PDB file of C-alpha atoms in Angstrom:
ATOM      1  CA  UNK A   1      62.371 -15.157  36.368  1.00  0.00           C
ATOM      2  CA  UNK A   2      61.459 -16.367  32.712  1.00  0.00           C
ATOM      3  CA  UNK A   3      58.296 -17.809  34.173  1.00  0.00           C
ATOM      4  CA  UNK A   4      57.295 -14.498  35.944  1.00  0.00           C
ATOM      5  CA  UNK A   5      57.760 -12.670  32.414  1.00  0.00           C
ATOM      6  CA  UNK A   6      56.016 -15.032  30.515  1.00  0.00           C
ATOM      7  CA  UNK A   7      53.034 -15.159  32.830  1.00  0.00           C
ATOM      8  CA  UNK A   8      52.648 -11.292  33.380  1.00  0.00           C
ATOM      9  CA  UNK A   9      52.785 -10.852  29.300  1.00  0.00           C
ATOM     10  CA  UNK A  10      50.192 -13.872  29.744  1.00  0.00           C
ATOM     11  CA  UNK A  11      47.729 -11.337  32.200  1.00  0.00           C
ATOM     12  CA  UNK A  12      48.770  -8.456  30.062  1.00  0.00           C
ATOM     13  CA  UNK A  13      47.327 -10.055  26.456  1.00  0.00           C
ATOM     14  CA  UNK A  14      44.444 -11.668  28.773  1.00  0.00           C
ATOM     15  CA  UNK A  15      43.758  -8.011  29.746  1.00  0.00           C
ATOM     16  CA  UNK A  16      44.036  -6.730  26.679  1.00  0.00           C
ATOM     17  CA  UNK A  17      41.738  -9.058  25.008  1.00  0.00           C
ATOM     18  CA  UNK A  18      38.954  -8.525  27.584  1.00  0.00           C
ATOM     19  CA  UNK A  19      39.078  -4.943  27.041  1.00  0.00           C
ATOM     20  CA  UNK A  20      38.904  -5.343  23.080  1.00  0.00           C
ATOM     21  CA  UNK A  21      36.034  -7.428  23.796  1.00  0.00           C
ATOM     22  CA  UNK A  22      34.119  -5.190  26.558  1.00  0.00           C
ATOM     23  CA  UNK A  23      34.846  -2.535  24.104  1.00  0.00           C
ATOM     24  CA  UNK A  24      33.727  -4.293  20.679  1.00  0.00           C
ATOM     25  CA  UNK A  25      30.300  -5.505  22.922  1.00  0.00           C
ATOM     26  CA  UNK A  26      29.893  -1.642  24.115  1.00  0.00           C
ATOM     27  CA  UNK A  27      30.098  -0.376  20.823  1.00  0.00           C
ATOM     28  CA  UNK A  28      28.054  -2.755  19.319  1.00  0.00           C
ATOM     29  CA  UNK A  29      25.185  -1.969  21.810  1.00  0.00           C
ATOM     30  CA  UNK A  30      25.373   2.037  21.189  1.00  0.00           C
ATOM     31  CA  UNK A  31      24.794   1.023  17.816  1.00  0.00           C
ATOM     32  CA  UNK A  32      21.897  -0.794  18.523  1.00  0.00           C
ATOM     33  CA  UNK A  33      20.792   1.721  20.835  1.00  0.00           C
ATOM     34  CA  UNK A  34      21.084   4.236  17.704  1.00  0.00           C
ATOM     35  CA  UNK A  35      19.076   1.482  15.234  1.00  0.00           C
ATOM     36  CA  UNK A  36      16.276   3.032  13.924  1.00  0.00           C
ATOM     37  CA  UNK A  37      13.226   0.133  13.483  1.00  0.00           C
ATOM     38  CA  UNK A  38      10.039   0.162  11.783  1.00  0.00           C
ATOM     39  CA  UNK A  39       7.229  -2.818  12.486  1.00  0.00           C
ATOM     40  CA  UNK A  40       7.061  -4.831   9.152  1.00  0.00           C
ATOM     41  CA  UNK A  41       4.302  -7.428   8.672  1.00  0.00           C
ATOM     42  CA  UNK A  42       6.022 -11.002   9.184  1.00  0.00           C
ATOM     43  CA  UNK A  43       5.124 -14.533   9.057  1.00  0.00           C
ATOM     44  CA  UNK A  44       3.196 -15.964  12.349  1.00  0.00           C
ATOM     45  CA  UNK A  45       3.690 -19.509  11.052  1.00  0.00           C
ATOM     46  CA  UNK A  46       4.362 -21.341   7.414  1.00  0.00           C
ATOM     47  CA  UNK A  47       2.663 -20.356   5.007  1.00  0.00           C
ATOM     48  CA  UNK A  48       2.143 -22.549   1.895  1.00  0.00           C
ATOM     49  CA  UNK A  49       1.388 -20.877  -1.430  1.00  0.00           C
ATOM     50  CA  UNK A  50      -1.760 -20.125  -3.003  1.00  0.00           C
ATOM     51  CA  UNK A  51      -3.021 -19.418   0.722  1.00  0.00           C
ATOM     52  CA  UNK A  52      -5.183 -16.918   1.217  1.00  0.00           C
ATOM     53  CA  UNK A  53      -3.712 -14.629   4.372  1.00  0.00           C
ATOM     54  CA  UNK A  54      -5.898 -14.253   8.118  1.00  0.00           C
ATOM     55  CA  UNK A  55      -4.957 -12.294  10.965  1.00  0.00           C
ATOM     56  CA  UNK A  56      -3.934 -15.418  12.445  1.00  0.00           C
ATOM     57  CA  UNK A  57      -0.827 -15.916   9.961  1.00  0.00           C
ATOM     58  CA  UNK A  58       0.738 -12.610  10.456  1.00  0.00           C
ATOM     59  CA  UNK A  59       2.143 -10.698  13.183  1.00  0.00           C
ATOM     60  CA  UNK A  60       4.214  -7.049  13.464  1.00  0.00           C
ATOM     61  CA  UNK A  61       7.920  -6.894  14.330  1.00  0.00           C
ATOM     62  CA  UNK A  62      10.307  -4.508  14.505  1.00  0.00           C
ATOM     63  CA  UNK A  63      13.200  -4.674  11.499  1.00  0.00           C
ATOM     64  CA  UNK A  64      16.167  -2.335  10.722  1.00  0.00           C
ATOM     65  CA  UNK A  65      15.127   0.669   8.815  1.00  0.00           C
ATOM     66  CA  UNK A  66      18.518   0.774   6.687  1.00  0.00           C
ATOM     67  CA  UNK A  67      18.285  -2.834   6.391  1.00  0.00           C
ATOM     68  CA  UNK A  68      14.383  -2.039   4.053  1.00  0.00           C
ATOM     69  CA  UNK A  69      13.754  -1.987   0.485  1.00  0.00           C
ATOM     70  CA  UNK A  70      10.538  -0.476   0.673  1.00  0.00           C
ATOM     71  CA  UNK A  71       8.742  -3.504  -0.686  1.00  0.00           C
ATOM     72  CA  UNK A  72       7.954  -4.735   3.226  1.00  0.00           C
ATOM     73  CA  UNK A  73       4.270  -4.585   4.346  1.00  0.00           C
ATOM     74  CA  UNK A  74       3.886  -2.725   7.232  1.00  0.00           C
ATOM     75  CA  UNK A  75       0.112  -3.070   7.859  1.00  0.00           C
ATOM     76  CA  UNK A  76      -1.628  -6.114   8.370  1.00  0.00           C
ATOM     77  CA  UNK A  77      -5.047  -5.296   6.903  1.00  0.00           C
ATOM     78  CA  UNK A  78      -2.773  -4.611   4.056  1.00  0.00           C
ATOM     79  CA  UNK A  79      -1.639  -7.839   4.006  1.00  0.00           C
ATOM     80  CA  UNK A  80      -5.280  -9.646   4.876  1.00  0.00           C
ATOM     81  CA  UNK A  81      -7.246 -11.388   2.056  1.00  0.00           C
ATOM     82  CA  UNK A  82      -4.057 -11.359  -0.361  1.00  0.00           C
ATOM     83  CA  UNK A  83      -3.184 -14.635  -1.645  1.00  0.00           C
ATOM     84  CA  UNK A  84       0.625 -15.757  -1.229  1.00  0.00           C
ATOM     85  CA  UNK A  85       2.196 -16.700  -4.483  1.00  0.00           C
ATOM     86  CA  UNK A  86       5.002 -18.901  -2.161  1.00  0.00           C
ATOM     87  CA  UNK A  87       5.514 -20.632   0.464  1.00  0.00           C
ATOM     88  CA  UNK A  88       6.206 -18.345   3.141  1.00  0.00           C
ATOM     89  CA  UNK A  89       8.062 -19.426   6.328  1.00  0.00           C
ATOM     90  CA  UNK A  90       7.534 -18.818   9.729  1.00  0.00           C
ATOM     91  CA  UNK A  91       9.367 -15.121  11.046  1.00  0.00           C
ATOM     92  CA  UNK A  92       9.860 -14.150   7.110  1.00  0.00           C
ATOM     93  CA  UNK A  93       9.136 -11.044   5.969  1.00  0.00           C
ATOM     94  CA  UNK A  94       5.924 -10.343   4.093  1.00  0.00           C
ATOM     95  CA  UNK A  95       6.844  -8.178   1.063  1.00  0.00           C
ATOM     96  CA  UNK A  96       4.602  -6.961  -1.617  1.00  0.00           C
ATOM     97  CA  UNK A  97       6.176  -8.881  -4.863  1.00  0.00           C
ATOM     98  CA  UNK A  98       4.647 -12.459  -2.900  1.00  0.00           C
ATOM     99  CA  UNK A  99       1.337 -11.486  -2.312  1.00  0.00           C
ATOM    100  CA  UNK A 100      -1.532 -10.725  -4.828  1.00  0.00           C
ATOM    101  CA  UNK A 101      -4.952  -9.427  -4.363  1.00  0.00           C
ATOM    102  CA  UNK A 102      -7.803 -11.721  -5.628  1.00  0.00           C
ATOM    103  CA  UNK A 103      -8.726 -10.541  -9.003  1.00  0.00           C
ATOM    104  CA  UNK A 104      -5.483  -8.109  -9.384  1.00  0.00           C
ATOM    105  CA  UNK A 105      -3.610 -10.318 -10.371  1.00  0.00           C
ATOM    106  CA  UNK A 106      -1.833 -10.754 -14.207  1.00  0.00           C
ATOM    107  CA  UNK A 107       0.771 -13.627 -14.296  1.00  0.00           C
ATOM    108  CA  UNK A 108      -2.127 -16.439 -13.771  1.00  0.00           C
ATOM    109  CA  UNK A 109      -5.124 -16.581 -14.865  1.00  0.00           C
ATOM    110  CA  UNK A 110      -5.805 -18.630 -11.303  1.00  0.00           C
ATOM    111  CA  UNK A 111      -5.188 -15.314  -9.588  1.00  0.00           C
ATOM    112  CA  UNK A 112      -7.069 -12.553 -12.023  1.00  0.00           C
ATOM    113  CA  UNK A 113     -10.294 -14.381 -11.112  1.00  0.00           C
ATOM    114  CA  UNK A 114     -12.687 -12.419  -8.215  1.00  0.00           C
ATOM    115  CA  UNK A 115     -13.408 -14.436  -4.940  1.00  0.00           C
ATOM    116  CA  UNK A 116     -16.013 -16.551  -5.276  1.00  0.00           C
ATOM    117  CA  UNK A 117     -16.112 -16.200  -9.413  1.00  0.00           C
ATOM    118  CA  UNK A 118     -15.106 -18.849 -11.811  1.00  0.00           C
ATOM    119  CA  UNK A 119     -13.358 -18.752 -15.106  1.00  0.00           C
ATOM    120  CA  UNK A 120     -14.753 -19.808 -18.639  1.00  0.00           C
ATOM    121  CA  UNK A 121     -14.113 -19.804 -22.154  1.00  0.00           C
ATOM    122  CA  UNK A 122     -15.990 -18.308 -25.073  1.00  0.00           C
ATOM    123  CA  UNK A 123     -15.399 -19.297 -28.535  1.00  0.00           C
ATOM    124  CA  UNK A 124     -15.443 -16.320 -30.828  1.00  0.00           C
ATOM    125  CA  UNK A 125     -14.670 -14.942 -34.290  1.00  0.00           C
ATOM    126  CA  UNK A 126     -14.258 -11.459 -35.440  1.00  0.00           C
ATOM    127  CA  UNK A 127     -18.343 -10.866 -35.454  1.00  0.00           C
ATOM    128  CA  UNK A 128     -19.613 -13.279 -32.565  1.00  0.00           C
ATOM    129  CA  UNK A 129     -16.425 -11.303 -30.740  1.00  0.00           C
ATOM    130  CA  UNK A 130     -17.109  -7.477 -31.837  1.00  0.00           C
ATOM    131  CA  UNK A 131     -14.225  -7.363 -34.487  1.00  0.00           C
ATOM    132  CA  UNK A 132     -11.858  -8.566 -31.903  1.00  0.00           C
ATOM    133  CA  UNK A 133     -11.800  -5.305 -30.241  1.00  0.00           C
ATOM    134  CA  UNK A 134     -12.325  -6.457 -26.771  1.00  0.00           C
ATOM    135  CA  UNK A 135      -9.905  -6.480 -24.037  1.00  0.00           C
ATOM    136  CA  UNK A 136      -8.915  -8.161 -21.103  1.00  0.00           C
ATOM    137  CA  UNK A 137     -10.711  -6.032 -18.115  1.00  0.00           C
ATOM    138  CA  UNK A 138     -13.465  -5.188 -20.710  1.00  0.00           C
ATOM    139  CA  UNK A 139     -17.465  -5.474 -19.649  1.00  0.00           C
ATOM    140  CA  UNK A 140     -19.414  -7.624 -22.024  1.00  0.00           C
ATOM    141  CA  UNK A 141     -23.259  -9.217 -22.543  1.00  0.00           C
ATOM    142  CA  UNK A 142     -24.130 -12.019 -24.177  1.00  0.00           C
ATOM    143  CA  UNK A 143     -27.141 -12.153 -26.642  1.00  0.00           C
ATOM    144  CA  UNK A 144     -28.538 -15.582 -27.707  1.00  0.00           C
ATOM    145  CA  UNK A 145     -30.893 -16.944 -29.726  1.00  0.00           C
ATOM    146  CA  UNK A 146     -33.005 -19.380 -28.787  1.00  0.00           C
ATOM    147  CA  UNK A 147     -34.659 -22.358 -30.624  1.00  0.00           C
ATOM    148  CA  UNK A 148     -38.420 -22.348 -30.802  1.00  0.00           C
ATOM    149  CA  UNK A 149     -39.993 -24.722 -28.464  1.00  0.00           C
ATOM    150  CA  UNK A 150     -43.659 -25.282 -27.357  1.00  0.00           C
ATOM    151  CA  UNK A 151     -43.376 -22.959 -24.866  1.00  0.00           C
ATOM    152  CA  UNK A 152     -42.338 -20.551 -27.691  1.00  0.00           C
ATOM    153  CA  UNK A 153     -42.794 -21.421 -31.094  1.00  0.00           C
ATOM    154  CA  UNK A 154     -40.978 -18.876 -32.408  1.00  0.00           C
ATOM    155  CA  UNK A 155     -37.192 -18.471 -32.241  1.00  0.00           C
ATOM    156  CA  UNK A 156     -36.464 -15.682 -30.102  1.00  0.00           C
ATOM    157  CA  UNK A 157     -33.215 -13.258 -29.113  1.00  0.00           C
ATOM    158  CA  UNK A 158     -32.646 -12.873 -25.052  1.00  0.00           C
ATOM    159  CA  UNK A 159     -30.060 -11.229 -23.158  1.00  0.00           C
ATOM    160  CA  UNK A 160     -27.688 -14.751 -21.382  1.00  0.00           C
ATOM    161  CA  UNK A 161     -26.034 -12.818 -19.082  1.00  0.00           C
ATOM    162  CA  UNK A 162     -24.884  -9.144 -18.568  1.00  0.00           C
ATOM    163  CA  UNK A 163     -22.115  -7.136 -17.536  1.00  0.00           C
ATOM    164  CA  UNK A 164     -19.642 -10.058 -17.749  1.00  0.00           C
ATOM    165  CA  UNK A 165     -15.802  -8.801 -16.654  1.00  0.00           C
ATOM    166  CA  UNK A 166     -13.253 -10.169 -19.377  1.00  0.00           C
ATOM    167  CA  UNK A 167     -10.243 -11.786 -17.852  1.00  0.00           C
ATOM    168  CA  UNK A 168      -8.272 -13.057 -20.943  1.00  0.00           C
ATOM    169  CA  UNK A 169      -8.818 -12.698 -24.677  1.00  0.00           C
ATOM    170  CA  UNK A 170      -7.041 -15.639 -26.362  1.00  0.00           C
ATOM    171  CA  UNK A 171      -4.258 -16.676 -24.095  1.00  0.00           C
ATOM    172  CA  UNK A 172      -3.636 -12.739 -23.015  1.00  0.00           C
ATOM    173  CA  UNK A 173      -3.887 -11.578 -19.495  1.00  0.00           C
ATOM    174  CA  UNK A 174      -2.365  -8.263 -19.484  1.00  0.00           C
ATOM    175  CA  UNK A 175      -2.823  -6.193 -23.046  1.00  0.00           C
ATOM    176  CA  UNK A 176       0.284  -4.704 -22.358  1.00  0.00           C
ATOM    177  CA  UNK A 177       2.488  -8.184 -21.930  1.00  0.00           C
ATOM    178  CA  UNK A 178       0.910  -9.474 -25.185  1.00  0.00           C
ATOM    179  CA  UNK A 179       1.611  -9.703 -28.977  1.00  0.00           C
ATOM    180  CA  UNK A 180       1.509  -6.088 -31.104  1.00  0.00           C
ATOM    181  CA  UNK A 181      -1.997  -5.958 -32.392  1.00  0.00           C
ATOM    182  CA  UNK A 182      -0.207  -6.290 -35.622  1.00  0.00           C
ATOM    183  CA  UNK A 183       1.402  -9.532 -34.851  1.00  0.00           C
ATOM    184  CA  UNK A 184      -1.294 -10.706 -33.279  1.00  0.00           C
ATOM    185  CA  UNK A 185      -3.662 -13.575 -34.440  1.00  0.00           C
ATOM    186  CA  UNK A 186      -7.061 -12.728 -33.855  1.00  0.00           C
ATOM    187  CA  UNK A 187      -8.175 -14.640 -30.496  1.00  0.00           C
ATOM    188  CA  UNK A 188     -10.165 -17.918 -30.478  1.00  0.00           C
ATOM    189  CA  UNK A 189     -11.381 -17.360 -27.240  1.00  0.00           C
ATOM    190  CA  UNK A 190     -12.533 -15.105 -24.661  1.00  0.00           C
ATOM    191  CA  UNK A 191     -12.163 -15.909 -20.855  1.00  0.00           C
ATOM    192  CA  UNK A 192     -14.906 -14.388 -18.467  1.00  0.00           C
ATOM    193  CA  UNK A 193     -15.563 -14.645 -15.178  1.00  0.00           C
ATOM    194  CA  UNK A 194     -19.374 -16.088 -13.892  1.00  0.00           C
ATOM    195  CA  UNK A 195     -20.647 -17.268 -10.381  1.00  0.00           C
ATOM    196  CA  UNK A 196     -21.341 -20.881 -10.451  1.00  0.00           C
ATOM    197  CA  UNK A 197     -25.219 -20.302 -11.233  1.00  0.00           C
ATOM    198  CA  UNK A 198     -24.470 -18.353 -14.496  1.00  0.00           C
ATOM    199  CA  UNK A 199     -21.856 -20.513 -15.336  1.00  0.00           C
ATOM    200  CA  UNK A 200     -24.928 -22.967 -16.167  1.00  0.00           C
ATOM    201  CA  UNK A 201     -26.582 -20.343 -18.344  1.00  0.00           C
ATOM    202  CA  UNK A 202     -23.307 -19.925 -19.975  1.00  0.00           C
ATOM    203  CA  UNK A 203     -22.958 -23.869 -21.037  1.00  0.00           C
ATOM    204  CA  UNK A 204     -26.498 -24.258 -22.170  1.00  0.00           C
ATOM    205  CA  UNK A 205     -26.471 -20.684 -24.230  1.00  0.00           C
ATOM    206  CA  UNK A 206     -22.594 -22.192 -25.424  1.00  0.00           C
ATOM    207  CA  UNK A 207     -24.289 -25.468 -26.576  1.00  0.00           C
ATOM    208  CA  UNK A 208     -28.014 -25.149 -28.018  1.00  0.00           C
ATOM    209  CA  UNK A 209     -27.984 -21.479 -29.123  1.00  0.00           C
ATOM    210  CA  UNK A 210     -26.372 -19.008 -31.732  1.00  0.00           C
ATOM    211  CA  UNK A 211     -24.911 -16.239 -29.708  1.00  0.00           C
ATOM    212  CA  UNK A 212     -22.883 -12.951 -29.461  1.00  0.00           C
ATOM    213  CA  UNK A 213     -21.305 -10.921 -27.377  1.00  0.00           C
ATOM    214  CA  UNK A 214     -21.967  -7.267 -27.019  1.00  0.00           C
ATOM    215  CA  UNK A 215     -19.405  -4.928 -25.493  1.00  0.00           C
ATOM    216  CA  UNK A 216     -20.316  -2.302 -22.886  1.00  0.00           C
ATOM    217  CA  UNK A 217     -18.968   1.033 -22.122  1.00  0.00           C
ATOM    218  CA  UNK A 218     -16.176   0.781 -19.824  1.00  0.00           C
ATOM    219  CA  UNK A 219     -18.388   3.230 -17.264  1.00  0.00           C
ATOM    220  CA  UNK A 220     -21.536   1.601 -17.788  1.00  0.00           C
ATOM    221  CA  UNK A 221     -22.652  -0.854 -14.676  1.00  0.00           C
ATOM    222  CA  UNK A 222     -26.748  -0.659 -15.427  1.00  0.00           C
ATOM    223  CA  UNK A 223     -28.495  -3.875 -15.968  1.00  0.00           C
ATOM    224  CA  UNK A 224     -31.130  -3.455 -18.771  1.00  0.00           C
ATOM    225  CA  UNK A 225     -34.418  -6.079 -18.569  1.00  0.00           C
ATOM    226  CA  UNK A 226     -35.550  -6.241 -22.194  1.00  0.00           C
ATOM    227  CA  UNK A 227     -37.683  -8.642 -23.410  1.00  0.00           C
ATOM    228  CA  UNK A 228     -37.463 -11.657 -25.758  1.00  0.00           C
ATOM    229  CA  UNK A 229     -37.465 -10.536 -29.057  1.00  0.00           C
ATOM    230  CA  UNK A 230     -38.986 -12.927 -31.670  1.00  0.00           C
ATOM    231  CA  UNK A 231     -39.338 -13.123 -35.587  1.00  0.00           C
ATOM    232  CA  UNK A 232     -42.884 -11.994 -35.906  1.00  0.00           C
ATOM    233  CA  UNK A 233     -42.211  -8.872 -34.009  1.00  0.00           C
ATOM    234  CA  UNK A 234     -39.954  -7.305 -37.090  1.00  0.00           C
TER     235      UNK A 234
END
């Protein structure tokens, strides 16, 4: 009789536990059936740092709404031609905060330089560099003047290069990160960004020439074509 009772309370708990169970599994799939998603922009494969991102890298999948902090990409083109600041892994997330767009960017200097630009340094003192009143994200030209030669026996003043983007003065990226002008030591250099070609004209005008920089107006984009001026023309 004891083995009767003990193996009907036996069914009864088995019972009662399989019903706990169906009913835990059927409640968890209504609320998965009530799950809002939204496609987020995710990882296709690794993705090592300092990578620039393709198509090819990322892929959409759905992700709990509730589950967002609004700093998920959801578009791929807007996550296309950004550079990854880490390694990313394969099915993670793609959120804003790890990606930077080439020449946006203001925690490395690395990553505040244009595609296909380089950076390089300018020494400069308060007149060579306008009174130190220019800025990272400024426009500059540099004027030079050159030694006479046979070609030119006179020494003469030409425009090196024009409309130059600043990318650092001294060792600040971002104005607003930096010292208090009034703490500030004036800079020693300015950082610019040139193509390879002008990067030449740069080192040669840095080297053989006395030269100063000019700074633009922040709307002004025109390339002006004067010519060499020389002593005898005064």
């Amino acid at each position: 009789m004891r083995n009767k009772l003990i193996l009907a309370l036996a069914l009864v708990c088995g019972l009662l536990a399989a019903f706990l169970v169906y009913n835990y599994l059927n409640n968890v799939n209504e609320e998965a059936e009530k799950r809002v998603y939204t496609q987020v922009v995710t990882a296709a494969r690794d993705i090592p740092s300092n990578t620039t991102i393709t198509t090819e890298m990322v892929e959409l999948k759905p992700f709990p709404s509730e589950l967002r902090n609004n700093k998920e990409i959801v578009d791929v083109q807007a996550a296309v031609g950004k550079i990854s600041t880490v390694t990313i892994s394969k099915g993670e997330v793609l959120l804003e905060t790890r990606l930077v767009k080439p020449g946006e960017g203001t925690d490395r200097l690395s990553y505040a330089i244009p595609e296909g630009m380089r950076a390089m340094s300018i020494p400069v003192d308060e007149v060579t560099g306008v009174a130190n009143m220019i800025k990272a994200g400024d426009r500059i030209d540099i004027v030079a003047v050159a030694p006479a030669s046979d070609q030119t026996p006179q020494p003469h003043s030409v425009i090196v290069l024009q409309n130059i983007e600043v990318l650092a003065v001294g060792t600040v990226l971002n104005p607003s990160t930096g010292p208090t002008p009034e703490k500030a030591a004036p800079p020693a250099t300015i950082t610019v960004a040139v193509d390879p070609q002008s990067s030449l004209k740069l080192k040669l005008a840095l080297q053989d020439t006395e030269f100063s920089l000019t700074l633009r107006s922040a709307a002004d984009k025109n390339i002006a074509n004067p010519a060499p001026f020389a002593l005898n023309q005064f």
